[in-house]
Amino acid sequence: MSAEEVLERIAAAVRDCTKCDLYRNTKNGVPGEGDPHAEVMFIGEGPGYHEDRQGRPFVGPAGAFLNELLASVGLDRSTVFITNVVKHRPPENRDPLPEEIAACGDYLTEQIAAIDPKVIVTLGRFSMARFFPGARIGAIHGQAKLIDGRIVVAMYHPAAALHQASLKQTVIDDFKRAIPAALTEATRLAAAGKLSAPKKQDDDDQSPPPPQQMTLF
Ligand code: URA
């Protein structure tokens, strides 16, 4: 199956999903959108009011700021893929619960596998926790690690900057520094054959597996 077909199958499953209770009282599931072959994938927290109405990620105020941030590093949202940790809106925009994140987890895993991005950008605490368990966003924002053959960059959620004016410049600066640096590093690592998710080792393959976690910047 092509990446397009896998993503469409996931999107259909998300729209009909009843794996947890979040779908109750929502208008639309929000699977995510963008280029099925994107080099960069952004993972937010969960749909808000506007996303629920439209069935599309990051289309409210946080989305407008994300579009500005993307433009600041020369990216258009049609060239990246944008999704969330949970695909239905939590009531009143409350934090997603661990069991809701777990119920939605396979969708994200399958989306990452289908798109095979070189760079994953986590937006906020909940997507960060999937890749940097136990980390604090205040400590690692703007930092990148090589995790399972992809560069993962931890960023503040764009909405945090809208709620806390003092964070706005930090988010802008993190974006402008870390996204181009991650893409440059991804190109370098790919040329050296050190990027892309590790494939299953053949039984007779004696070469050591690549390092699973490496701090880049
Ligand atoms: N916040 C998120 O985390 N995701 C969206 O899609 C919109 C706002």
XYZ file of N, CA, C and O in Angstrom, residues 12-167:
624
model
N -9.844 7.296 7.724
C -11.209 6.739 7.775
C -11.460 6.082 9.130
O -12.540 6.233 9.721
N -10.451 5.370 9.629
C -10.607 4.697 10.935
C -10.760 5.736 12.053
O -11.570 5.563 12.972
N -9.995 6.827 11.963
C -10.083 7.879 12.992
C -11.479 8.504 12.985
O -12.080 8.736 14.039
N -12.004 8.751 11.800
C -13.324 9.412 11.721
C -14.410 8.552 12.361
O -15.392 9.075 12.882
N -14.224 7.208 12.309
C -15.232 6.293 12.892
C -14.808 5.777 14.261
O -15.415 4.844 14.792
N -13.751 6.344 14.830
C -13.133 5.714 16.005
C -14.000 5.858 17.263
O -14.487 6.944 17.586
N -14.137 4.723 17.973
C -14.822 4.732 19.281
C -13.937 4.013 20.317
O -14.446 3.439 21.273
N -12.620 4.025 20.084
C -11.718 3.271 20.981
C -11.694 3.845 22.398
O -11.335 3.158 23.331
N -11.914 5.144 22.531
C -12.079 5.747 23.851
C -13.310 6.639 23.787
O -13.950 6.741 22.736
N -13.614 7.328 24.876
C -14.867 8.099 24.911
C -14.759 9.488 24.291
O -15.752 10.206 24.220
N -13.561 9.868 23.857
C -13.413 11.246 23.364
C -14.330 11.568 22.185
O -14.715 12.714 21.992
N -14.658 10.585 21.371
C -15.472 10.862 20.179
C -16.865 11.370 20.550
O -17.511 12.071 19.763
N -17.317 11.039 21.763
C -18.643 11.498 22.191
C -18.632 13.030 22.274
O -17.657 13.615 22.730
N -19.658 13.642 21.859
C -19.779 15.109 21.907
C -18.775 15.846 21.013
O -18.443 16.998 21.272
N -18.229 15.167 20.025
C -17.404 15.894 19.046
C -18.133 15.883 17.708
O -19.025 15.060 17.477
N -17.724 16.800 16.837
C -18.321 16.841 15.497
C -17.526 15.996 14.516
O -18.088 15.341 13.655
N -16.204 16.060 14.654
C -15.337 15.382 13.684
C -14.101 14.793 14.353
O -13.519 15.425 15.235
N -13.670 13.645 13.871
C -12.316 13.181 14.164
C -11.356 14.024 13.341
O -11.709 14.524 12.268
N -10.128 14.176 13.847
C -9.136 15.010 13.157
C -7.873 14.166 12.937
O -6.981 14.135 13.785
N -7.822 13.472 11.801
C -6.709 12.530 11.610
C -5.349 13.206 11.428
O -4.322 12.654 11.825
N -5.369 14.380 10.790
C -4.106 15.032 10.416
C -4.124 15.273 8.920
O -4.966 14.730 8.204
N -3.200 16.118 8.462
C -3.184 16.429 7.022
C -1.802 16.888 6.597
O -0.987 17.309 7.424
N -1.582 16.785 5.296
C -0.319 17.277 4.755
C 0.225 16.337 3.702
O -0.489 15.483 3.164
N 1.504 16.517 3.418
C 2.179 15.740 2.380
C 2.458 14.319 2.901
O 3.155 14.163 3.910
N 1.947 13.290 2.237
C 2.201 11.911 2.689
C 3.695 11.551 2.672
O 4.097 10.570 3.298
N 4.493 12.338 1.946
C 5.934 12.067 1.885
C 6.728 13.193 2.546
O 7.892 13.438 2.182
N 6.115 13.860 3.512
C 6.755 15.016 4.144
C 8.079 14.626 4.811
O 8.195 13.545 5.397
N 9.033 15.545 4.731
C 10.292 15.329 5.464
C 10.125 15.706 6.924
O 10.875 15.236 7.776
N 9.177 16.597 7.194
C 8.976 17.076 8.567
C 7.537 16.823 8.988
O 6.599 17.157 8.257
N 7.396 16.249 10.172
C 6.061 15.953 10.708
C 5.914 16.675 12.044
O 6.821 16.620 12.882
N 4.807 17.369 12.237
C 4.532 18.097 13.477
C 3.435 17.357 14.243
O 2.409 16.991 13.655
N 3.679 17.165 15.532
C 2.691 16.437 16.345
C 2.276 17.320 17.521
O 3.079 17.633 18.409
N 1.011 17.737 17.506
C 0.458 18.548 18.585
C -0.203 17.682 19.632
O 0.064 16.485 19.751
N -1.108 18.320 20.358
C -1.734 17.654 21.504
C -3.063 17.006 21.108
O -3.191 15.782 21.095
N -4.020 17.824 20.762
C -5.325 17.312 20.370
C -6.125 18.430 19.759
O -5.817 19.608 19.953
N -7.172 18.096 19.004
C -7.980 19.129 18.360
C -8.645 20.043 19.380
O -9.006 19.601 20.478
N -8.803 21.309 19.030
C -9.594 22.247 19.819
C -10.925 22.490 19.124
O -11.324 21.734 18.232
N -11.572 23.575 19.510
C -12.910 23.881 18.993
C -12.922 23.964 17.456
O -13.744 23.325 16.795
N -12.022 24.766 16.898
C -12.043 25.001 15.446
C -11.685 23.733 14.682
O -12.257 23.440 13.628
N -10.729 22.972 15.239
C -10.305 21.738 14.585
C -11.451 20.729 14.570
O -11.670 20.015 13.586
N -12.187 20.669 15.686
C -13.337 19.763 15.768
C -14.403 20.143 14.739
O -14.993 19.280 14.087
N -14.643 21.455 14.584
C -15.661 21.899 13.611
C -15.267 21.520 12.188
O -16.103 21.136 11.392
N -13.967 21.680 11.888
C -13.532 21.504 10.493
C -12.938 20.130 10.191
O -12.730 19.796 9.027
N -12.617 19.354 11.234
C -11.985 18.046 11.003
C -10.560 18.162 10.507
O -10.022 17.239 9.898
N -9.936 19.334 10.776
C -8.557 19.573 10.313
C -7.710 20.065 11.485
O -8.216 20.806 12.343
N -6.415 19.699 11.516
C -5.574 20.093 12.643
C -5.109 21.544 12.541
O -4.919 22.071 11.441
N -4.921 22.177 13.690
C -4.282 23.502 13.765
C -4.878 24.495 12.763
O -4.183 25.020 11.900
N -6.180 24.729 12.880
C -6.835 25.722 12.022
C -7.375 26.912 12.831
O -7.935 27.837 12.253
N -7.204 26.899 14.164
C -7.625 28.028 15.001
C -6.458 28.980 15.233
O -5.498 29.007 14.446
N -6.499 29.742 16.327
C -5.423 30.714 16.609
C -4.044 30.057 16.722
O -3.052 30.611 16.205
N -3.957 28.903 17.372
C -2.645 28.239 17.472
C -2.152 27.832 16.087
O -0.952 27.877 15.794
N -3.103 27.456 15.221
C -2.745 27.073 13.849
C -2.239 28.269 13.052
O -1.295 28.147 12.261
N -2.875 29.432 13.276
C -2.414 30.634 12.563
C -0.977 30.956 12.968
O -0.136 31.315 12.126
N -0.686 30.800 14.270
C 0.687 31.061 14.724
C 1.642 29.995 14.169
O 2.760 30.305 13.745
N 1.176 28.741 14.133
C 2.026 27.685 13.557
C 2.336 27.991 12.090
O 3.483 27.821 11.645
N 1.341 28.461 11.350
C 1.594 28.828 9.940
C 2.665 29.911 9.830
O 3.527 29.861 8.951
N 2.615 30.891 10.761
C 3.637 31.956 10.766
C 5.015 31.372 11.060
O 6.017 31.747 10.446
N 5.050 30.462 12.040
C 6.334 29.847 12.399
C 6.891 29.050 11.212
O 8.091 29.103 10.914
N 6.012 28.326 10.535
C 6.453 27.558 9.361
C 7.011 28.511 8.299
O 8.094 28.270 7.748
N 6.277 29.592 8.055
C 6.727 30.549 7.034
C 8.082 31.146 7.408
O 8.915 31.412 6.541
N 8.315 31.314 8.723
C 9.574 31.936 9.162
C 10.791 31.076 8.823
O 11.911 31.570 8.788
N 10.552 29.777 8.594
C 11.674 28.906 8.201
C 11.487 28.391 6.765
O 12.082 27.385 6.368
N 10.635 29.094 6.015
C 10.481 28.779 4.591
C 9.677 27.529 4.310
O 9.801 26.939 3.236
N 8.835 27.122 5.269
C 8.016 25.930 5.035
C 6.551 26.339 4.867
O 6.056 27.206 5.584
N 5.872 25.680 3.935
C 4.432 25.862 3.778
C 3.752 24.627 4.366
O 4.292 23.523 4.268
N 2.572 24.813 4.962
C 1.999 23.643 5.634
C 1.631 22.520 4.670
O 1.527 21.373 5.086
N 1.484 22.817 3.390
C 1.178 21.739 2.437
C 2.378 20.808 2.225
O 2.225 19.705 1.690
N 3.573 21.240 2.642
C 4.775 20.425 2.407
C 5.164 19.613 3.634
O 6.134 18.849 3.586
N 4.458 19.821 4.746
C 4.754 19.057 5.972
C 3.517 18.223 6.304
O 2.496 18.317 5.618
N 3.612 17.405 7.347
C 2.417 16.693 7.812
C 2.153 17.127 9.250
O 3.084 17.207 10.051
N 0.902 17.415 9.544
C 0.527 17.933 10.865
C -0.540 17.026 11.464
O -1.567 16.753 10.822
N -0.288 16.563 12.674
C -1.291 15.741 13.344
C -1.207 15.972 14.852
O -0.510 16.871 15.309
N -1.916 15.160 15.603
C -1.987 15.305 17.054
C -1.847 13.952 17.742
O -2.057 12.903 17.120
N -1.565 14.014 19.022
C -1.481 12.787 19.825
C -2.860 12.141 19.959
O -2.993 10.929 19.827
N -3.884 12.947 20.247
C -5.254 12.396 20.243
C -6.037 13.054 19.106
O -5.830 14.230 18.790
N -6.908 12.270 18.507
C -7.536 12.686 17.242
C -8.974 13.190 17.408
O -9.585 13.585 16.420
N -9.509 13.125 18.608
C -10.800 13.766 18.877
C -10.591 14.823 19.973
O -9.732 14.657 20.849
N -11.423 15.857 19.943
C -11.256 16.974 20.881
C -11.616 16.567 22.309
O -12.750 16.136 22.570
N -10.696 16.746 23.252
C -11.057 16.540 24.659
C -12.070 17.610 25.092
O -11.963 18.762 24.664
N -13.043 17.234 25.919
C -14.066 18.200 26.326
C -13.436 19.446 26.943
O -12.519 19.334 27.762
N -13.918 20.608 26.530
C -13.426 21.901 27.048
C -11.911 22.034 26.905
O -11.267 22.723 27.701
N -11.333 21.357 25.959
C -9.876 21.413 25.714
C -9.051 20.968 26.921
O -7.914 21.423 27.098
N -9.615 20.066 27.744
C -8.813 19.579 28.872
C -7.648 18.739 28.343
O -7.629 18.349 27.181
N -6.670 18.492 29.237
C -5.541 17.643 28.851
C -6.048 16.242 28.498
O -6.944 15.714 29.178
N -5.461 15.617 27.480
C -5.840 14.232 27.201
C -5.379 13.306 28.332
O -4.315 13.534 28.923
N -6.189 12.298 28.626
C -5.853 11.360 29.700
C -4.908 10.286 29.170
O -4.917 9.981 27.965
N -4.124 9.675 30.058
C -3.192 8.635 29.601
C -3.884 7.538 28.797
O -3.360 7.070 27.781
N -5.099 7.133 29.229
C -5.772 6.044 28.502
C -6.251 6.507 27.122
O -6.342 5.705 26.189
N -6.535 7.805 26.982
C -6.939 8.328 25.664
C -5.722 8.391 24.735
O -5.812 8.045 23.553
N -4.596 8.809 25.282
C -3.365 8.857 24.480
C -2.984 7.439 24.052
O -2.610 7.203 22.900
N -3.140 6.494 24.969
C -2.795 5.102 24.653
C -3.738 4.546 23.586
O -3.304 3.875 22.640
N -5.035 4.857 23.711
C -6.015 4.325 22.739
C -5.725 4.850 21.340
O -5.950 4.161 20.346
N -5.206 6.059 21.236
C -4.933 6.698 19.938
C -3.525 6.382 19.425
O -3.195 6.736 18.291
N -2.708 5.736 20.263
C -1.279 5.620 19.973
C -0.951 4.923 18.670
O -0.024 5.316 17.959
N -1.727 3.876 18.340
C -1.406 3.128 17.119
C -1.604 3.966 15.857
O -0.897 3.778 14.866
N -2.570 4.885 15.899
C -2.776 5.735 14.711
C -1.511 6.548 14.430
O -1.056 6.646 13.287
N -0.949 7.117 15.499
C 0.249 7.938 15.330
C 1.433 7.069 14.882
O 2.181 7.450 13.974
N 1.564 5.916 15.499
C 2.655 5.012 15.103
C 2.556 4.678 13.612
O 3.552 4.700 12.877
N 1.348 4.382 13.149
C 1.166 4.008 11.735
C 1.358 5.211 10.819
O 1.883 5.065 9.703
N 0.957 6.397 11.272
C 1.181 7.587 10.446
C 2.676 7.859 10.289
O 3.155 8.157 9.194
N 3.421 7.731 11.384
C 4.875 7.963 11.316
C 5.516 6.943 10.377
O 6.341 7.294 9.527
N 5.106 5.697 10.499
C 5.701 4.652 9.645
C 5.383 4.909 8.168
O 6.234 4.726 7.294
N 4.161 5.351 7.868
C 3.766 5.557 6.471
C 4.495 6.761 5.868
O 4.968 6.708 4.731
N 4.579 7.842 6.626
C 5.194 9.078 6.113
C 6.717 8.949 6.117
O 7.395 9.448 5.232
N 7.239 8.278 7.129
C 8.689 8.075 7.276
C 9.442 9.411 7.251
O 10.375 9.600 6.455
N 9.049 10.358 8.108
C 9.693 11.674 8.068
C 11.124 11.613 8.592
O 11.441 10.780 9.439
N 11.963 12.515 8.104
C 13.330 12.603 8.628
C 13.328 13.324 9.972
O 14.161 13.065 10.832
N 12.405 14.274 10.092
C 12.361 15.115 11.297
C 10.940 15.088 11.872
O 9.967 15.262 11.136
N 10.854 14.849 13.177
C 9.577 14.946 13.883
C 9.693 16.106 14.865
O 10.672 16.192 15.609
N 8.708 17.005 14.847
C 8.696 18.128 15.785
C 7.525 17.922 16.736
O 6.369 17.848 16.296
N 7.828 17.805 18.012
C 6.754 17.659 18.989
C 6.347 19.050 19.461
O 7.200 19.897 19.745
N 5.049 19.278 19.503
C 4.513 20.586 19.919
C 3.818 20.399 21.260
O 2.713 19.858 21.318
N 4.502 20.785 22.318
C 3.898 20.683 23.643
C 4.266 19.419 24.390
O 4.973 18.553 23.884
N 3.722 19.345 25.614
C 4.157 18.316 26.565
C 3.747 16.903 26.161
O 4.464 15.944 26.420
N 2.549 16.766 25.576
C 2.025 15.412 25.411
C 2.706 14.659 24.273
O 2.968 13.466 24.387
N 2.999 15.348 23.187
C 3.744 14.664 22.127
C 5.216 14.526 22.533
O 5.864 13.531 22.209
N 5.742 15.501 23.287
C 7.115 15.374 23.793
C 7.267 14.099 24.618
O 8.261 13.374 24.488
N 6.261 13.821 25.463
C 6.371 12.686 26.394
C 6.497 11.354 25.669
O 7.079 10.401 26.185
N 5.968 11.300 24.442
C 6.067 10.046 23.690
C 7.520 9.743 23.304
O 7.922 8.590 23.232
N 8.297 10.806 23.061
C 9.674 10.619 22.582
C 10.724 10.904 23.654
O 11.839 10.402 23.571
N 10.369 11.760 24.599
C 11.322 12.143 25.652
C 10.665 11.872 27.007
O 10.298 12.821 27.720
N 10.451 10.600 27.354
C 9.707 10.329 28.590
C 10.416 10.924 29.800
O 11.632 10.830 29.924
N 9.655 11.577 30.654
C 10.219 12.131 31.885
C 10.830 13.503 31.716
O 11.184 14.147 32.710
N 10.962 13.989 30.454
C 11.603 15.301 30.247
C 10.635 16.430 30.584
O 9.418 16.248 30.578
N 11.207 17.596 30.889
C 10.384 18.798 31.112
C 10.558 19.731 29.930
O 11.688 20.002 29.508
N 9.447 20.236 29.417
C 9.509 21.088 28.219
C 10.361 22.337 28.469
O 11.107 22.779 27.583
N 10.299 22.879 29.710
C 11.089 24.067 30.027
C 12.582 23.794 29.926
O 13.372 24.711 29.689
N 12.963 22.524 30.082
C 14.389 22.173 30.046
C 14.860 21.796 28.642
O 16.017 22.021 28.295
N 13.989 21.204 27.821
C 14.499 20.657 26.548
C 13.928 21.330 25.300
O 14.223 20.899 24.185
N 13.129 22.403 25.465
C 12.570 23.037 24.266
C 13.692 23.485 23.331
O 14.729 23.978 23.780
N 13.483 23.238 22.041
C 14.484 23.625 21.045
C 15.611 22.623 20.886
O 16.502 22.823 20.069
N 15.565 21.537 21.672
C 16.634 20.530 21.561
C 16.202 19.375 20.661
O 15.011 19.115 20.502
N 17.199 18.697 20.105
C 16.915 17.597 19.182
C 17.668 16.347 19.575
O 18.781 16.431 20.099
N 17.058 15.214 19.303
C 17.723 13.926 19.518
C 17.508 13.052 18.306
O 16.462 13.160 17.634
N 18.470 12.196 18.064
C 18.284 11.160 17.059
C 17.640 9.980 17.779
O 18.242 9.393 18.682
N 16.404 9.685 17.424
C 15.672 8.620 18.100
C 15.180 7.635 17.050
O 14.388 8.000 16.169
N 15.656 6.403 17.136
C 15.243 5.365 16.184
C 15.367 5.830 14.732
O 14.473 5.602 13.913
N 16.460 6.502 14.431
C 16.733 6.858 13.042
C 16.017 8.093 12.538
O 16.000 8.355 11.336
N 15.407 8.861 13.452
C 14.797 10.138 13.037
C 15.257 11.227 13.997
O 15.517 10.949 15.169
N 15.288 12.464 13.498
C 15.603 13.584 14.376
C 14.291 14.064 14.992
O 13.333 14.361 14.272
N 14.253 14.098 16.313
C 13.039 14.553 16.998
C 13.381 15.837 17.754
O 14.324 15.870 18.549
N 12.629 16.894 17.454
C 12.858 18.203 18.068
C 11.686 18.505 19.003
O 10.522 18.390 18.600
N 11.999 18.895 20.230
C 10.950 19.232 21.201
C 10.709 20.734 21.170
O 11.641 21.521 21.349
N 9.477 21.120 20.927
C 9.113 22.549 20.883
C 7.974 22.817 21.864
O 7.128 21.944 22.090
N 7.931 24.051 22.347
C 6.732 24.483 23.073
C 5.532 24.412 22.132
O 5.665 24.574 20.911
N 4.363 24.217 22.710
C 3.138 24.270 21.910
C 2.899 25.728 21.481
O 3.065 26.637 22.305
N 2.509 25.970 20.215
C 2.254 27.355 19.802
C 1.224 28.050 20.685
O 1.325 29.263 20.919
N 0.241 27.307 21.192
C -0.785 27.942 22.046
C -0.174 28.458 23.340
O -0.662 29.447 23.906
N 0.899 27.828 23.820
C 1.541 28.291 25.057
C 2.022 29.716 24.872
O 1.922 30.551 25.772
N 2.543 30.006 23.675
C 3.040 31.355 23.395
C 1.894 32.354 23.301
O 2.073 33.539 23.590
N 0.724 31.884 22.893
C -0.424 32.794 22.791
C -0.993 33.099 24.176
O -1.527 34.171 24.420
N -0.854 32.122 25.094
C -1.371 32.332 26.449
C -0.366 33.040 27.346
O -0.722 33.628 28.355
N 0.908 32.926 27.010
C 1.970 33.464 27.874
C 2.905 34.286 26.990
O 3.803 33.734 26.343
N 2.670 35.588 26.959
C 3.368 36.452 25.998
C 4.881 36.324 26.090
O 5.589 36.401 25.081
N 5.387 36.080 27.304
C 6.840 36.026 27.477
C 7.466 34.841 26.730
O 8.666 34.817 26.494
N 6.637 33.850 26.371
C 7.177 32.675 25.671
C 7.261 32.878 24.160
O 7.944 32.122 23.470
